[in-house]
Short mmCIF file of C-alpha atoms and ligand atoms in Angstrom, two decimals:
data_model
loop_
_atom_site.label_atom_id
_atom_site.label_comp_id
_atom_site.label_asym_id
_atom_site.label_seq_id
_atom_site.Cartn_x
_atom_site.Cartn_y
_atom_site.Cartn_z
CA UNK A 1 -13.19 -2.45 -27.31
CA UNK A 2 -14.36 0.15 -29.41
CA UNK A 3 -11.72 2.66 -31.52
CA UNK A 4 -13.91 5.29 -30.19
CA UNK A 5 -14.12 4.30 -25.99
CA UNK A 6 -11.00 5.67 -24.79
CA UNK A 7 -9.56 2.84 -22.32
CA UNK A 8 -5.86 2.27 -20.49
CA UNK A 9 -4.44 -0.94 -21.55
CA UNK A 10 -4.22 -2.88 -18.72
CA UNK A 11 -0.97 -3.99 -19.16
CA UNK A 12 1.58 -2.47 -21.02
CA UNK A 13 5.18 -3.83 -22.11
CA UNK A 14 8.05 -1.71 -23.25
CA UNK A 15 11.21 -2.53 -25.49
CA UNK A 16 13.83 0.05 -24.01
CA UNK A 17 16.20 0.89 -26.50
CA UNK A 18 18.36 3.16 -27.03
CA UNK A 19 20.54 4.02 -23.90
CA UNK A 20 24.11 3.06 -26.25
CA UNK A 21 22.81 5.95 -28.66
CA UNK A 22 21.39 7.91 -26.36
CA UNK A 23 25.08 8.13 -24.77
CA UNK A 24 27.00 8.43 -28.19
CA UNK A 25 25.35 11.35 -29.46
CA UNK A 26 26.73 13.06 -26.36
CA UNK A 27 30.02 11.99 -26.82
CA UNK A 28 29.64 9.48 -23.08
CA UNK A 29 30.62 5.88 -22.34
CA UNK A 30 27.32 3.51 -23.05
CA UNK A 31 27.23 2.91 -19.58
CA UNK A 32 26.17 6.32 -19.07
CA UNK A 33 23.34 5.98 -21.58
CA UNK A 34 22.42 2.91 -19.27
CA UNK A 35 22.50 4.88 -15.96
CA UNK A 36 20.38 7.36 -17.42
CA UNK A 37 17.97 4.26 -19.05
CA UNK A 38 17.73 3.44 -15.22
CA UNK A 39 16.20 6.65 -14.40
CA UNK A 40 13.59 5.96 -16.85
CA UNK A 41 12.95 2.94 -15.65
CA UNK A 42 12.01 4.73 -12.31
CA UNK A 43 10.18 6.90 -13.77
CA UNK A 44 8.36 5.22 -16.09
CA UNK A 45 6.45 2.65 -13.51
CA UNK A 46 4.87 5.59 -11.70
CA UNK A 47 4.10 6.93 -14.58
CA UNK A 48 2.41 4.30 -15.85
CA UNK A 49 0.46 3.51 -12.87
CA UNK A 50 -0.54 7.13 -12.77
CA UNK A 51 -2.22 6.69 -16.31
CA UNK A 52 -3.87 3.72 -14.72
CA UNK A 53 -2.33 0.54 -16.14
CA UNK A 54 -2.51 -2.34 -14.06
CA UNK A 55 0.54 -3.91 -15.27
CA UNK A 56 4.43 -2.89 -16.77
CA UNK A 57 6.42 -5.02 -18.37
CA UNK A 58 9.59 -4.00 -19.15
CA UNK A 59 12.50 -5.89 -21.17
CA UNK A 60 15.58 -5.32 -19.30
CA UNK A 61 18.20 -7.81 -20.05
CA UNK A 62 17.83 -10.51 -23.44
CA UNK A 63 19.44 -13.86 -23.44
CA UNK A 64 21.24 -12.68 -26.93
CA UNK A 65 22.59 -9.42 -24.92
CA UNK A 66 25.48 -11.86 -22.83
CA UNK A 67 27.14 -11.68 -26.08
CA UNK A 68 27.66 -7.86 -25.63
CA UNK A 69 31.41 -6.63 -24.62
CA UNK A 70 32.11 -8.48 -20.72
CA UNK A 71 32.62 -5.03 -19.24
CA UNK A 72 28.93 -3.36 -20.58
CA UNK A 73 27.42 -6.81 -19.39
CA UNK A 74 29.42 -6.74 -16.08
CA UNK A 75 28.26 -2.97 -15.72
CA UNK A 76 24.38 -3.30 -16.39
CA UNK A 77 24.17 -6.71 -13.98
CA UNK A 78 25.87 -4.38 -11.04
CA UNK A 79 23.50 -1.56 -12.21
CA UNK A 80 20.54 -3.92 -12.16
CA UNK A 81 21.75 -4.76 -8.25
CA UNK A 82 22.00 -1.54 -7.33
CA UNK A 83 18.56 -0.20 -9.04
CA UNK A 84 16.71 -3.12 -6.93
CA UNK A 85 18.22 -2.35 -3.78
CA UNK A 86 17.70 1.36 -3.93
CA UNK A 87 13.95 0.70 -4.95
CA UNK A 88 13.12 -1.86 -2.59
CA UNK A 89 11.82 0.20 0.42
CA UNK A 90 9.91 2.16 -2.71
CA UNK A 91 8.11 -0.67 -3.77
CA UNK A 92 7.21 -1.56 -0.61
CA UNK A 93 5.75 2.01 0.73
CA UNK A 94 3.87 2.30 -2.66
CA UNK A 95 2.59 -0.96 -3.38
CA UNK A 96 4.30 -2.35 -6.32
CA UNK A 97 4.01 -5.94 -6.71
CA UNK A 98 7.49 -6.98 -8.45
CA UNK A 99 8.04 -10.17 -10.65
CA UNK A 100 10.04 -11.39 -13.65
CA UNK A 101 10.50 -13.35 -16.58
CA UNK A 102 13.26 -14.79 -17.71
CA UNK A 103 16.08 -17.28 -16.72
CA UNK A 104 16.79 -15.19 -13.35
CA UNK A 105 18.77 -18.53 -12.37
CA UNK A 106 21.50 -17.88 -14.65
CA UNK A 107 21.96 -14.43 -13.32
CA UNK A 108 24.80 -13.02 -10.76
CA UNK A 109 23.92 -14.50 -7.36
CA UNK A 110 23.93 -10.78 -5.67
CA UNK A 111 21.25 -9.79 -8.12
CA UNK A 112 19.40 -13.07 -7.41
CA UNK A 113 19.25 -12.65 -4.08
CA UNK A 114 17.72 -8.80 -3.91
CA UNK A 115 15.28 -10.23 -6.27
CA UNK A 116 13.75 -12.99 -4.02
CA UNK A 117 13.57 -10.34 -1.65
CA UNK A 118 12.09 -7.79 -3.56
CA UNK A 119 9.67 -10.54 -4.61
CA UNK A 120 8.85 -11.87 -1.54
CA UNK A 121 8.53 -8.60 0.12
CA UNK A 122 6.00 -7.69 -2.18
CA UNK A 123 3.97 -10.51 -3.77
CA UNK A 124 0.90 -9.69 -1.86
CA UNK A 125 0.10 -6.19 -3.26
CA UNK A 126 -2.16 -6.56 -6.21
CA UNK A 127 -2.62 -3.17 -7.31
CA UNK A 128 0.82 -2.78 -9.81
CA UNK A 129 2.61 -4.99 -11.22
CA UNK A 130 6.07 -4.60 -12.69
CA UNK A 131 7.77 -7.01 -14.22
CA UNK A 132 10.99 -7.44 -15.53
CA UNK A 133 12.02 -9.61 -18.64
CA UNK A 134 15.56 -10.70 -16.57
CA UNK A 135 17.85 -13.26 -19.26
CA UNK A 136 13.93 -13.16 -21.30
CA UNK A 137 14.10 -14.33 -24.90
CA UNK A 138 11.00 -15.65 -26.16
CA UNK A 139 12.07 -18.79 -27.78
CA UNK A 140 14.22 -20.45 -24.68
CA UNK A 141 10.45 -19.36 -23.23
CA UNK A 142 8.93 -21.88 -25.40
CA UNK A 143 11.65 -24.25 -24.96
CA UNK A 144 11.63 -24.41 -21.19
CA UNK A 145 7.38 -24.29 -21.18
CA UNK A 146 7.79 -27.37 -23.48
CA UNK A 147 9.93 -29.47 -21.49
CA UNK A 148 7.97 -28.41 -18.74
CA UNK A 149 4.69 -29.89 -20.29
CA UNK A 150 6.45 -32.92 -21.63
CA UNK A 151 7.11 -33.80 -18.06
CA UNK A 152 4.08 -32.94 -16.74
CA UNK A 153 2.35 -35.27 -19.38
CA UNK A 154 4.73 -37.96 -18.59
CA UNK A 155 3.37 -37.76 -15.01
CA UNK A 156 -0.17 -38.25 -15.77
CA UNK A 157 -0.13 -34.50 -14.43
CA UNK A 158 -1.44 -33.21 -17.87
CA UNK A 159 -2.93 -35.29 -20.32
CA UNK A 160 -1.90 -35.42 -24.32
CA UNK A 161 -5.22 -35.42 -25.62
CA UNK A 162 -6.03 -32.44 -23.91
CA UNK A 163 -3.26 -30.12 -25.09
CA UNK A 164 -4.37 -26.51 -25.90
CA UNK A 165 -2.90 -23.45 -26.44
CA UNK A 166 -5.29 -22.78 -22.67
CA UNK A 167 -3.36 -25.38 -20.87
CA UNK A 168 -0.17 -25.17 -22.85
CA UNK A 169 0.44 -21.45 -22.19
CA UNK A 170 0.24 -21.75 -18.65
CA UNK A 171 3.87 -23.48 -18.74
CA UNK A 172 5.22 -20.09 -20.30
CA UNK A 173 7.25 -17.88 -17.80
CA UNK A 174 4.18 -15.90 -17.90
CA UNK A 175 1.60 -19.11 -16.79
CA UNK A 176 -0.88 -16.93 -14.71
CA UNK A 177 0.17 -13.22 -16.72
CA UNK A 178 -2.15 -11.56 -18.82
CA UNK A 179 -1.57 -10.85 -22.66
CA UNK A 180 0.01 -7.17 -23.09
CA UNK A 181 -2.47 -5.28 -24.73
CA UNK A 182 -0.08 -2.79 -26.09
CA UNK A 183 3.52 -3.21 -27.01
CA UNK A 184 5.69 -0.44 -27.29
CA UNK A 185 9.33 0.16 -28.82
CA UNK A 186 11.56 2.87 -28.28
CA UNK A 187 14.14 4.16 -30.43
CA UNK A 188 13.14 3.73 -33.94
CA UNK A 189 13.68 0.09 -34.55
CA UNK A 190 10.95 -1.42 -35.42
CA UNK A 191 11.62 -5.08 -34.53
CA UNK A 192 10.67 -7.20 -31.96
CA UNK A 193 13.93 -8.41 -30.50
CA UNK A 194 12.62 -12.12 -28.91
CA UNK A 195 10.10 -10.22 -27.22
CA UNK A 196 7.12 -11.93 -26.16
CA UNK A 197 6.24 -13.25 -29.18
CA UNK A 198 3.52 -15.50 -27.75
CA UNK A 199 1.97 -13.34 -25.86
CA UNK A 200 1.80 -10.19 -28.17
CA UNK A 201 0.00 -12.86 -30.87
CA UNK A 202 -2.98 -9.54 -30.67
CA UNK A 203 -1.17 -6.88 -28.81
CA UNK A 204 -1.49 -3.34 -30.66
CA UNK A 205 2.35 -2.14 -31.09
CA UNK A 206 3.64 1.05 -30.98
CA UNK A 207 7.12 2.44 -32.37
CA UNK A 208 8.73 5.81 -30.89
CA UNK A 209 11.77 7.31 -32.26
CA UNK A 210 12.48 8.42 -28.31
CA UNK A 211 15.66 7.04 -26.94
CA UNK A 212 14.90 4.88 -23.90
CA UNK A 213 16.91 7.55 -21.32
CA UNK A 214 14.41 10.65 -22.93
CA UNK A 215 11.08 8.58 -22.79
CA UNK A 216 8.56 10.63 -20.68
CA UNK A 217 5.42 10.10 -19.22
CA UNK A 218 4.14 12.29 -21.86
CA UNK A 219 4.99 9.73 -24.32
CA UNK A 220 3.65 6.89 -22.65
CA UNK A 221 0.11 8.70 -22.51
CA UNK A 222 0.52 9.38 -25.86
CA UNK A 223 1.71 5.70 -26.85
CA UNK A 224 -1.97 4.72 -25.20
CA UNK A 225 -3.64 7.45 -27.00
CA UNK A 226 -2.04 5.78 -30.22
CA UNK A 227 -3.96 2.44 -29.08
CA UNK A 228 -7.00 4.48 -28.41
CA UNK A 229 -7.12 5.28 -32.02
CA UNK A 230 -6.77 1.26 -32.77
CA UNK A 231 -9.58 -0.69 -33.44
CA UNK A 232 -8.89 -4.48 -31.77
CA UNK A 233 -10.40 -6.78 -34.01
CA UNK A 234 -9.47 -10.01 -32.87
CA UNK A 235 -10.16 -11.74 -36.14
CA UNK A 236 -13.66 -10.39 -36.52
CA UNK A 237 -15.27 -7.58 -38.81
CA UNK A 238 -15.73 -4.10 -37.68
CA UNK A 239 -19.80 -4.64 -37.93
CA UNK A 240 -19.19 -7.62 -35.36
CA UNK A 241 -17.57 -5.51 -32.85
CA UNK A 242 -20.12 -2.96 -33.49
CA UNK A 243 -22.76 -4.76 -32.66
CA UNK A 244 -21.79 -8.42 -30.88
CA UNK A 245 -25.41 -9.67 -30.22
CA UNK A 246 -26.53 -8.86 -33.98
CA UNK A 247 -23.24 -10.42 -35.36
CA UNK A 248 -23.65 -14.02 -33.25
CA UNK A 249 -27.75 -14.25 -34.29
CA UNK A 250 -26.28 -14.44 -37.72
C1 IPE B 1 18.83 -0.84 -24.40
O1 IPE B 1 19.73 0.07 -24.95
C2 IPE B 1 19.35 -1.47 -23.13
C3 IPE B 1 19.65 -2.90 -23.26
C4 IPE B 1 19.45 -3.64 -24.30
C5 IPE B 1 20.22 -3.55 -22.08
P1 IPE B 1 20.90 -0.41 -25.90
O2 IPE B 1 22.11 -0.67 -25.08
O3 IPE B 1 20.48 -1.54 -26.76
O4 IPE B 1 21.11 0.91 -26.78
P2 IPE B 1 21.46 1.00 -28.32
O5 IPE B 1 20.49 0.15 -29.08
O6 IPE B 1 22.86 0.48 -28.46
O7 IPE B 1 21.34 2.44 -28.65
C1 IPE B 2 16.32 -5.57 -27.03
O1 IPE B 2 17.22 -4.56 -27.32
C2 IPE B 2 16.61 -6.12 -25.68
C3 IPE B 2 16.27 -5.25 -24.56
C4 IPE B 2 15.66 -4.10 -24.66
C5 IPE B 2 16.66 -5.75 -23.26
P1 IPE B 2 18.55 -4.85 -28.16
O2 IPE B 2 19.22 -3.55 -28.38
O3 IPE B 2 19.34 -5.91 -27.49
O4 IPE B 2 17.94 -5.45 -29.52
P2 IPE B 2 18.57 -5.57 -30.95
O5 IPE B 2 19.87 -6.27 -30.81
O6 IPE B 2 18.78 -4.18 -31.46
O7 IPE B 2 17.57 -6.31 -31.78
MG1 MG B 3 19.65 -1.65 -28.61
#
């Protein structure tokens, strides 16, 4: 797409950081700063779907964050219950389709259970999409998609000669997901945290100062205005994109 045609990535995947500092500049517990993050979270899908993505992705819980204090990890898991619970009936009335990445197995078996029905409930809308990175880290990603192929190859299911990042991919949590087409980090840090890094191989990234708990819908337009002003060049030249059916005569 052109830097100049103003377009809504279709799907759009957030980093939220920012709720411990969020809650220490104000002198609160972290798990305030997290009950506030929560709010965004709300917030944040309608407001996305109002700007017209079709798709939210939003890292809520890493595999590297169970090594965080017992009680903070304790607190988030019964937040994460309670969040799905309250939102279910939401979901439902307004259509959002909701599905995650991630080792959910490994998670507490309350919070496994309102997601299957939270899933189930809503796997037929196909408007919205939110999904939740849930125990996500990229690399156990790979690992799991891996073991998953080697067994499919060792039952003739797959076959080795044919291997390709096409039919390899498809083993990744996110087999049947498309690619986030912008990437967006809040609080300053400018690292990707385990995040996707397969999938964001030509995602445009953007980095907000905005702690998670003050993110606003303004900022997520003007995150997307930021990728408006992008130029996705996919390995190609500028003239290329300009002008496709000139650049493949050459
Ligand atoms: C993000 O906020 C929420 C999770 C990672 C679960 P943090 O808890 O990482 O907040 P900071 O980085 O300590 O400010
Ligand atoms: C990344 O945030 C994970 C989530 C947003 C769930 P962290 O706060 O855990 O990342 P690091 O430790 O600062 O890299
Ligand atoms: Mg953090």
């Amino acid at each position: 797409m052109s830097a100049h045609t103003a377009t809504v990535p279709p799907h759009v995947a957030i980093i939220m950081d920012g709720n411990g500092r969020w809650a220490k500049n104000r002198g609160l517990p972290r798990i305030e700063g997290h009950r506030r993050g929560v709010e965004t979270v709300r917030t944040t899908t309608f407001a996305a779907r109002d700007l017209g993505v079709r798709m939210l992705t939003l890292y809520a819980f890493s595999i590297e964050n169970w090594k965080r204090p017992q009680e903070e990890v304790g607190t988030l898991m019964g937040l994460l219950e309670y969040y799905l619970k309250k939102e279910l009936a939401t979901f439902v009335r307004e259509r959002v389709r909701l599905r995650t990445i991630g080792r959910t197995h490994e998670l507490p078996a309350g919070v496994q259970e309102v997601l299957h029905t939270t899933i189930a409930a809503t796997k037929h809308f196909t408007d919205y999409t939110l999904v939740l990175a849930l125990n996500y880290g990229s690399r156990t990603e790979v690992v799991d998609a891996a073991r998953a192929y080697a067994a499919a190859v060792a039952s003739g299911r797959e076959k080795f000669n044919d291997s390709s990042w096409a039919t390899f991919s498809r083993y990744l949590y996110t087999g049947d997901m498309p690619e986030p087409d912008l990437v967006i980090r809040t609080s300053g840090e400018t690292r990707i945290s385990n995040f996707l890094l397969m999938q964001a191989a030509y995602a445009e990234f953007v980095f907000t100062p905005v702690l998670w708990p003050d993110f606003t819908k303004a900022d997520l337009a003007a995150a997307i205005a930021d990728y408006n002003r992008r130029e996705r060049r996919f390995g190609l030249t500028s003239e290329q994109l300009a002008s496709p059916a000139k650049a493949a005569a050459k």
